[in-house]
Amino acid sequence: MSMASDLSNPLLQTRDPAKRSWLASANDAACDFSIQNLPFGIFSDQRNGAPRAGVAIGDAIVDLAALRVAGLLALDADDDVFSRPSLNAFVALGRDVWRSVRVQLSALLDAACSTLRDDAALRARVLVPMSDAAMHLPVDIPGYTDFYSSKEHATNVGTMFRDPKNALLPNWSEMPIGYNGRASSVVVSGTPVCRPMGQLKLPDQDRPIYGACRKLDIELETGFIVGRGNALGEPIACAQAEDHIFGMVLLNDWSARDIQQWEYVPLGPFNAKTFATTISPWIVTLDALEPFRVAQPEQTPEPLPYLRHTGDHAFDLALEVRLRPEGADAATTIARTNFKQMYWTMAQQLAHHTVSGCNTRVGDLMGSGTISGAAPDSFGSLLELTWNGARPLALEGGGARTFIVDGDELTLAGWCQGDGYRVGFGTCVGKILPARG
Ligand code: MN
């Protein structure tokens, strides 16, 4: 494809690294919400308490419903699709509509476009400062599935709890292992999380006790949001699977390790995972992530035919975990890793999920599984970072952690680093409150 035809494609223009916005905060090289990003979310503010659709740009939110009222956003659909408290109705309109909205916003926010840039009254109606806004869950989530697709994570867990020589079970290299999670307890970033109560089996006692979790943990994950479902009995082919994905979020799959260790045989995690899952509020579209597409790790043995795809299906997405104790001024970064080294791709996860004929729906959330790298400071859980509590982590400003203490605030952050700009996810934050004993 020639450069000339590239520049004549409006969707490709939205990803031009040289593009800048008239909103100065969006042009900061470290800003997550550059004009190349344009993620979708649901927000409310003091002026209008009704949750509605917005797009993040710099330190502001574009109110899509207000933009529509102002006649600045053409949409071949129901007028109030952006006035609803979830993005599901908008997402259900399909990829051509997502792309049309992206292209229109990119043009309106471009430094060269005077429509909003030179009209303060109009800007006041359609731009909301992020600091004045409350974020809500971006989609109604009909179903939540969590995978287990990091080879390093699965190897660490297998080494710790089973056999270091056979850390990976034979099925792991043949399919993206997953389980059906709990959609009702998915919460948006900023929602406090109570330490769960449950059954704990202490090593020196025959029977379990009922008590508060003593090994409360995080799992650093991403999640993808299904943008186009499939009918019952009609699997999604691996080669087409990305067409069914609207975008990605950060996901903290809070885990009660002691409850998990006692309950998980033979059907897998239950109460240890169902008390809360936190996601970041902004859905970063695959259209925005496209420039950061990279090759996934080589897969040996070659997957069965229904799990094969050609080309690159991983994304170069830097990830961090920060821990801030109650009252502390500073957070300690306890892990740094990257999504690109995940063994199974999102496309393979979706193909495998539906190969049985299982249907998916718009808004379904699919967790990646804990994202761990090879280095000890790139592990995506405290279980691995402290090796099940054997190696406490030192915190800046004093203190140490094995597992989470009441009052701790855990933050996930993630971003794709472009040349002079970022396509970032913002943060996924949760503070742990004491158990309701
Ligand atoms: Mn998980």
Short mmCIF file of C-alpha atoms in Angstrom, two decimals, residues 50-379:
data_model
loop_
_atom_site.label_atom_id
_atom_site.label_comp_id
_atom_site.label_asym_id
_atom_site.label_seq_id
_atom_site.Cartn_x
_atom_site.Cartn_y
_atom_site.Cartn_z
CA ALA A 50 -27.00 10.62 34.65
CA PRO A 51 -24.36 8.08 33.61
CA ARG A 52 -23.70 8.45 29.88
CA ALA A 53 -21.12 7.68 27.20
CA GLY A 54 -17.87 9.58 26.86
CA VAL A 55 -14.48 9.41 25.21
CA ALA A 56 -11.29 10.29 27.11
CA ILE A 57 -8.97 12.94 25.66
CA GLY A 58 -6.11 14.38 27.72
CA ASP A 59 -7.52 15.44 31.10
CA ALA A 60 -11.08 15.71 29.78
CA ILE A 61 -14.04 13.64 28.63
CA VAL A 62 -15.98 14.28 25.44
CA ASP A 63 -19.69 13.97 26.29
CA LEU A 64 -20.95 11.99 23.29
CA ALA A 65 -24.62 12.64 24.08
CA ALA A 66 -23.96 16.40 24.22
CA LEU A 67 -21.90 16.23 21.03
CA ARG A 68 -24.86 14.53 19.35
CA VAL A 69 -27.26 17.24 20.60
CA ALA A 70 -24.85 19.87 19.21
CA GLY A 71 -25.17 18.19 15.81
CA LEU A 72 -21.46 17.37 15.64
CA LEU A 73 -21.65 13.58 15.58
CA ALA A 74 -23.37 11.80 12.72
CA LEU A 75 -24.72 8.38 13.61
CA ASP A 76 -26.92 6.10 11.59
CA ALA A 77 -28.77 4.93 14.71
CA ASP A 78 -31.03 5.73 17.62
CA ASP A 79 -30.27 9.21 18.99
CA ASP A 80 -30.12 8.21 22.64
CA VAL A 81 -27.57 5.42 22.26
CA PHE A 82 -25.01 7.62 24.06
CA SER A 83 -27.43 8.70 26.84
CA ARG A 84 -27.69 5.21 28.27
CA PRO A 85 -25.89 4.02 31.42
CA SER A 86 -23.89 1.40 29.52
CA LEU A 87 -22.14 1.17 26.15
CA ASN A 88 -23.89 -2.08 25.15
CA ALA A 89 -26.39 -0.47 22.75
CA PHE A 90 -23.61 1.49 21.04
CA VAL A 91 -21.28 -1.52 20.87
CA ALA A 92 -24.10 -3.65 19.41
CA LEU A 93 -24.27 -1.26 16.42
CA GLY A 94 -21.12 -2.91 15.09
CA ARG A 95 -17.58 -2.13 14.06
CA ASP A 96 -18.43 0.20 11.18
CA VAL A 97 -20.22 2.48 13.67
CA TRP A 98 -17.39 2.32 16.26
CA ARG A 99 -15.00 3.29 13.48
CA SER A 100 -17.20 6.09 12.19
CA VAL A 101 -17.39 7.63 15.68
CA ARG A 102 -13.63 7.25 16.12
CA VAL A 103 -12.92 8.95 12.79
CA GLN A 104 -15.31 11.85 13.56
CA LEU A 105 -13.86 12.42 17.05
CA SER A 106 -10.30 12.28 15.75
CA ALA A 107 -11.17 15.02 13.23
CA LEU A 108 -13.00 17.22 15.79
CA LEU A 109 -10.16 17.00 18.31
CA ASP A 110 -7.38 17.56 15.75
CA ALA A 111 -5.24 20.64 16.34
CA ALA A 112 -6.19 21.93 12.88
CA CYS A 113 -9.96 21.73 13.44
CA SER A 114 -11.51 25.02 14.61
CA THR A 115 -15.07 23.79 15.37
CA LEU A 116 -14.48 23.16 19.08
CA ARG A 117 -11.04 24.73 19.36
CA ASP A 118 -12.34 28.26 18.70
CA ASP A 119 -15.75 28.04 20.38
CA ALA A 120 -15.47 28.22 24.18
CA ALA A 121 -19.23 28.02 24.76
CA LEU A 122 -19.51 24.87 22.66
CA ARG A 123 -16.47 23.37 24.37
CA ALA A 124 -18.04 24.01 27.78
CA ARG A 125 -21.10 22.01 26.71
CA VAL A 126 -19.33 18.97 25.30
CA LEU A 127 -16.09 18.69 27.34
CA VAL A 128 -16.14 17.63 31.00
CA PRO A 129 -12.96 17.85 33.14
CA MET A 130 -12.01 14.31 34.21
CA SER A 131 -11.47 15.60 37.73
CA ASP A 132 -15.20 16.52 37.93
CA ALA A 133 -16.40 13.14 36.67
CA ALA A 134 -17.30 9.84 38.31
CA MET A 135 -16.66 6.75 36.24
CA HIS A 136 -19.07 3.80 36.05
CA LEU A 137 -18.84 0.28 34.68
CA PRO A 138 -18.54 0.84 30.91
CA VAL A 139 -20.71 -2.12 29.91
CA ASP A 140 -23.36 -4.37 31.38
CA ILE A 141 -21.48 -7.65 31.59
CA PRO A 142 -23.66 -10.68 30.81
CA GLY A 143 -20.85 -13.14 31.45
CA TYR A 144 -17.29 -13.14 32.75
CA THR A 145 -14.72 -15.80 31.87
CA ASP A 146 -11.17 -15.94 33.18
CA PHE A 147 -8.32 -17.62 31.33
CA TYR A 148 -4.90 -18.85 32.49
CA SER A 149 -2.76 -18.01 29.48
CA SER A 150 0.63 -16.93 30.83
CA LYS A 151 3.11 -19.79 30.61
CA GLU A 152 5.32 -18.15 33.24
CA HIS A 153 2.39 -17.79 35.66
CA ALA A 154 1.16 -21.35 35.13
CA THR A 155 4.73 -22.63 35.55
CA ASN A 156 5.24 -20.67 38.78
CA VAL A 157 1.98 -21.91 40.29
CA GLY A 158 2.65 -25.50 39.20
CA THR A 159 6.16 -25.32 40.64
CA MET A 160 4.88 -23.98 43.96
CA PHE A 161 1.95 -26.34 44.50
CA ARG A 162 2.66 -29.47 42.47
CA ASP A 163 5.90 -30.61 40.90
CA PRO A 164 8.73 -28.33 39.69
CA LYS A 165 9.72 -31.00 37.16
CA ASN A 166 6.21 -31.15 35.66
CA ALA A 167 4.96 -27.69 36.47
CA LEU A 168 2.75 -27.44 33.39
CA LEU A 169 -0.03 -30.01 33.11
CA PRO A 170 -0.19 -31.68 29.66
CA ASN A 171 -3.44 -29.93 28.68
CA TRP A 172 -1.98 -26.44 29.25
CA SER A 173 0.05 -26.40 26.00
CA GLU A 174 -2.92 -27.67 23.97
CA MET A 175 -5.66 -25.16 24.84
CA PRO A 176 -6.28 -21.83 26.59
CA ILE A 177 -7.35 -23.11 30.03
CA GLY A 178 -10.20 -21.07 31.54
CA TYR A 179 -13.17 -21.12 33.88
CA ASN A 180 -16.53 -19.37 34.03
CA GLY A 181 -16.26 -16.49 36.50
CA ARG A 182 -18.85 -14.33 38.21
CA ALA A 183 -20.12 -11.28 36.29
CA SER A 184 -22.24 -9.83 39.12
CA SER A 185 -19.20 -8.86 41.22
CA VAL A 186 -17.23 -7.08 38.49
CA VAL A 187 -16.76 -3.50 39.74
CA VAL A 188 -15.27 -0.35 38.26
CA SER A 189 -11.91 1.06 39.34
CA GLY A 190 -12.15 2.97 42.63
CA THR A 191 -14.73 0.68 44.23
CA PRO A 192 -13.50 -0.48 47.68
CA VAL A 193 -13.25 -4.24 48.16
CA CYS A 194 -13.96 -6.04 51.45
CA ARG A 195 -11.62 -8.79 52.54
CA PRO A 196 -13.65 -11.98 52.02
CA MET A 197 -14.73 -14.46 54.71
CA GLY A 198 -14.70 -18.16 53.98
CA GLN A 199 -13.37 -21.61 54.77
CA LEU A 200 -9.68 -21.82 55.59
CA LYS A 201 -7.86 -25.09 56.07
CA LEU A 202 -4.94 -24.59 58.42
CA PRO A 203 -2.13 -27.13 57.96
CA ASP A 204 -2.16 -28.28 61.59
CA GLN A 205 -5.90 -28.94 61.83
CA ASP A 206 -8.11 -31.68 60.43
CA ARG A 207 -11.10 -29.52 59.69
CA PRO A 208 -11.37 -26.02 58.17
CA ILE A 209 -12.17 -22.90 60.17
CA TYR A 210 -14.50 -20.06 59.15
CA GLY A 211 -12.63 -16.78 59.06
CA ALA A 212 -11.27 -13.80 57.14
CA CYS A 213 -8.92 -14.53 54.25
CA ARG A 214 -5.29 -14.34 55.38
CA LYS A 215 -3.70 -14.57 51.95
CA LEU A 216 -5.47 -11.88 49.95
CA ASP A 217 -3.86 -11.29 46.54
CA ILE A 218 -4.14 -9.51 43.24
CA GLU A 219 -3.94 -10.90 39.73
CA LEU A 220 -2.59 -8.49 37.12
CA GLU A 221 -4.66 -9.15 34.02
CA THR A 222 -6.18 -7.50 31.01
CA GLY A 223 -9.69 -8.24 29.81
CA PHE A 224 -11.35 -7.96 26.45
CA ILE A 225 -14.95 -6.97 25.83
CA VAL A 226 -16.97 -8.90 23.27
CA GLY A 227 -18.29 -6.48 20.65
CA ARG A 228 -20.16 -8.97 18.49
CA GLY A 229 -21.63 -12.15 19.93
CA ASN A 230 -22.19 -15.52 18.31
CA ALA A 231 -25.31 -17.65 18.22
CA LEU A 232 -25.60 -20.81 20.29
CA GLY A 233 -24.11 -23.67 18.29
CA GLU A 234 -22.08 -21.42 15.98
CA PRO A 235 -18.42 -21.27 17.02
CA ILE A 236 -16.22 -18.26 16.23
CA ALA A 237 -13.30 -19.19 13.96
CA CYS A 238 -9.87 -18.21 15.24
CA ALA A 239 -9.10 -16.22 12.07
CA GLN A 240 -12.24 -14.08 12.57
CA ALA A 241 -12.15 -13.87 16.36
CA GLU A 242 -10.67 -10.36 16.58
CA ASP A 243 -13.65 -9.05 14.57
CA HIS A 244 -15.74 -9.97 17.63
CA ILE A 245 -13.65 -7.91 20.10
CA PHE A 246 -14.60 -4.30 20.91
CA GLY A 247 -11.60 -3.47 23.05
CA MET A 248 -9.55 -4.06 26.18
CA VAL A 249 -9.45 -3.00 29.83
CA LEU A 250 -7.12 -3.61 32.79
CA LEU A 251 -8.46 -6.25 35.15
CA ASN A 252 -7.58 -7.12 38.75
CA ASP A 253 -8.79 -10.63 39.53
CA TRP A 254 -8.68 -10.36 43.35
CA SER A 255 -7.90 -13.78 44.81
CA ALA A 256 -8.17 -15.33 48.28
CA ARG A 257 -5.29 -17.81 48.08
CA ASP A 258 -6.07 -19.71 51.29
CA ILE A 259 -9.76 -20.13 50.44
CA GLN A 260 -8.70 -21.11 46.91
CA GLN A 261 -6.21 -23.74 48.02
CA TRP A 262 -8.85 -25.57 50.10
CA GLU A 263 -11.82 -25.31 47.71
CA TYR A 264 -10.36 -25.64 44.20
CA VAL A 265 -10.25 -29.44 43.90
CA PRO A 266 -11.93 -30.77 41.76
CA LEU A 267 -13.92 -27.99 40.03
CA GLY A 268 -11.59 -24.99 40.27
CA PRO A 269 -11.93 -21.63 42.06
CA PHE A 270 -15.29 -20.56 43.53
CA ASN A 271 -15.54 -18.25 46.56
CA ALA A 272 -11.83 -17.40 46.28
CA LYS A 273 -12.53 -15.39 43.12
CA THR A 274 -16.19 -14.37 43.22
CA PHE A 275 -16.06 -11.59 45.84
CA ALA A 276 -14.77 -8.92 43.42
CA THR A 277 -13.08 -8.32 40.08
CA THR A 278 -12.04 -4.73 39.32
CA ILE A 279 -11.77 -3.32 35.79
CA SER A 280 -10.48 0.01 34.51
CA PRO A 281 -13.23 2.37 33.27
CA TRP A 282 -11.96 3.10 29.74
CA ILE A 283 -12.26 0.53 26.96
CA VAL A 284 -9.33 0.92 24.57
CA THR A 285 -10.46 -0.25 21.14
CA LEU A 286 -8.55 -2.72 18.98
CA ASP A 287 -8.50 0.06 16.37
CA ALA A 288 -6.38 2.16 18.76
CA LEU A 289 -4.17 -0.80 19.68
CA GLU A 290 -3.45 -1.77 16.07
CA PRO A 291 -0.03 0.04 15.82
CA PHE A 292 1.18 -1.99 18.82
CA ARG A 293 0.40 -5.40 17.35
CA VAL A 294 3.40 -7.75 17.65
CA ALA A 295 4.11 -11.46 17.22
CA GLN A 296 2.93 -13.80 19.95
CA PRO A 297 5.44 -16.29 21.40
CA GLU A 298 6.10 -19.36 19.30
CA GLN A 299 3.68 -22.15 20.20
CA THR A 300 5.02 -25.71 20.59
CA PRO A 301 3.36 -28.10 19.93
CA GLU A 302 1.53 -26.53 17.02
CA PRO A 303 -2.04 -25.92 18.20
CA LEU A 304 -4.89 -28.01 16.81
CA PRO A 305 -6.33 -26.54 13.56
CA TYR A 306 -9.23 -24.72 15.23
CA LEU A 307 -6.69 -22.73 17.32
CA ARG A 308 -4.47 -21.69 14.40
CA HIS A 309 -4.19 -18.17 12.99
CA THR A 310 -1.67 -16.46 10.77
CA GLY A 311 -0.01 -13.12 11.45
CA ASP A 312 0.61 -11.23 14.68
CA HIS A 313 -1.96 -11.37 17.49
CA ALA A 314 -0.14 -10.08 20.57
CA PHE A 315 0.04 -6.43 21.68
CA ASP A 316 3.02 -4.56 23.14
CA LEU A 317 1.34 -3.29 26.30
CA ALA A 318 3.50 -2.31 29.30
CA LEU A 319 1.97 -3.11 32.69
CA GLU A 320 2.70 -2.12 36.28
CA VAL A 321 1.37 -2.93 39.75
CA ARG A 322 1.64 -0.39 42.58
CA LEU A 323 0.90 -0.87 46.28
CA ARG A 324 0.19 2.04 48.65
CA PRO A 325 -0.37 1.27 52.34
CA GLU A 326 -3.08 3.18 54.23
CA GLY A 327 -1.90 6.72 54.94
CA ALA A 328 1.34 6.40 52.93
CA ASP A 329 2.31 9.26 50.65
CA ALA A 330 3.96 7.09 48.04
CA ALA A 331 3.12 3.86 46.31
CA THR A 332 5.72 1.17 45.64
CA THR A 333 5.82 -0.33 42.16
CA ILE A 334 5.92 -4.05 42.94
CA ALA A 335 5.81 -5.50 39.40
CA ARG A 336 6.54 -4.49 35.81
CA THR A 337 5.69 -6.73 32.90
CA ASN A 338 4.20 -6.80 29.38
CA PHE A 339 1.10 -8.33 27.82
CA LYS A 340 2.97 -9.28 24.63
CA GLN A 341 4.50 -12.44 26.13
CA MET A 342 1.15 -14.12 26.83
CA TYR A 343 1.27 -17.61 25.28
CA TRP A 344 -2.35 -17.86 24.12
CA THR A 345 -3.83 -14.93 22.19
CA MET A 346 -7.22 -13.29 22.71
CA ALA A 347 -8.32 -14.73 19.35
CA GLN A 348 -7.41 -18.25 20.45
CA GLN A 349 -9.20 -17.72 23.78
CA LEU A 350 -12.41 -16.69 22.02
CA ALA A 351 -12.17 -19.50 19.44
CA HIS A 352 -11.64 -22.05 22.20
CA HIS A 353 -14.43 -20.60 24.36
CA THR A 354 -16.94 -21.02 21.54
CA VAL A 355 -15.66 -24.24 19.90
CA SER A 356 -18.21 -26.24 21.87
CA GLY A 357 -21.00 -24.07 20.48
CA CYS A 358 -21.11 -21.82 23.57
CA ASN A 359 -22.60 -18.45 22.66
CA THR A 360 -21.14 -15.09 23.72
CA ARG A 361 -22.92 -11.75 24.02
CA VAL A 362 -22.08 -8.08 23.58
CA GLY A 363 -20.40 -6.92 26.78
CA ASP A 364 -19.03 -10.30 27.83
CA LEU A 365 -15.73 -9.91 29.70
CA MET A 366 -12.82 -12.30 29.09
CA GLY A 367 -9.88 -12.08 31.52
CA SER A 368 -6.42 -12.89 30.14
CA GLY A 369 -5.18 -14.74 33.19
CA THR A 370 -2.42 -13.45 35.44
CA ILE A 371 0.29 -11.82 33.32
CA SER A 372 3.73 -12.85 34.57
CA GLY A 373 7.08 -12.44 32.86
CA ALA A 374 10.25 -14.47 33.33
CA ALA A 375 12.00 -12.12 35.79
CA PRO A 376 11.01 -12.28 39.49
CA ASP A 377 9.99 -8.60 39.46
CA SER A 378 7.67 -9.20 36.48
CA PHE A 379 5.30 -11.61 38.24
#
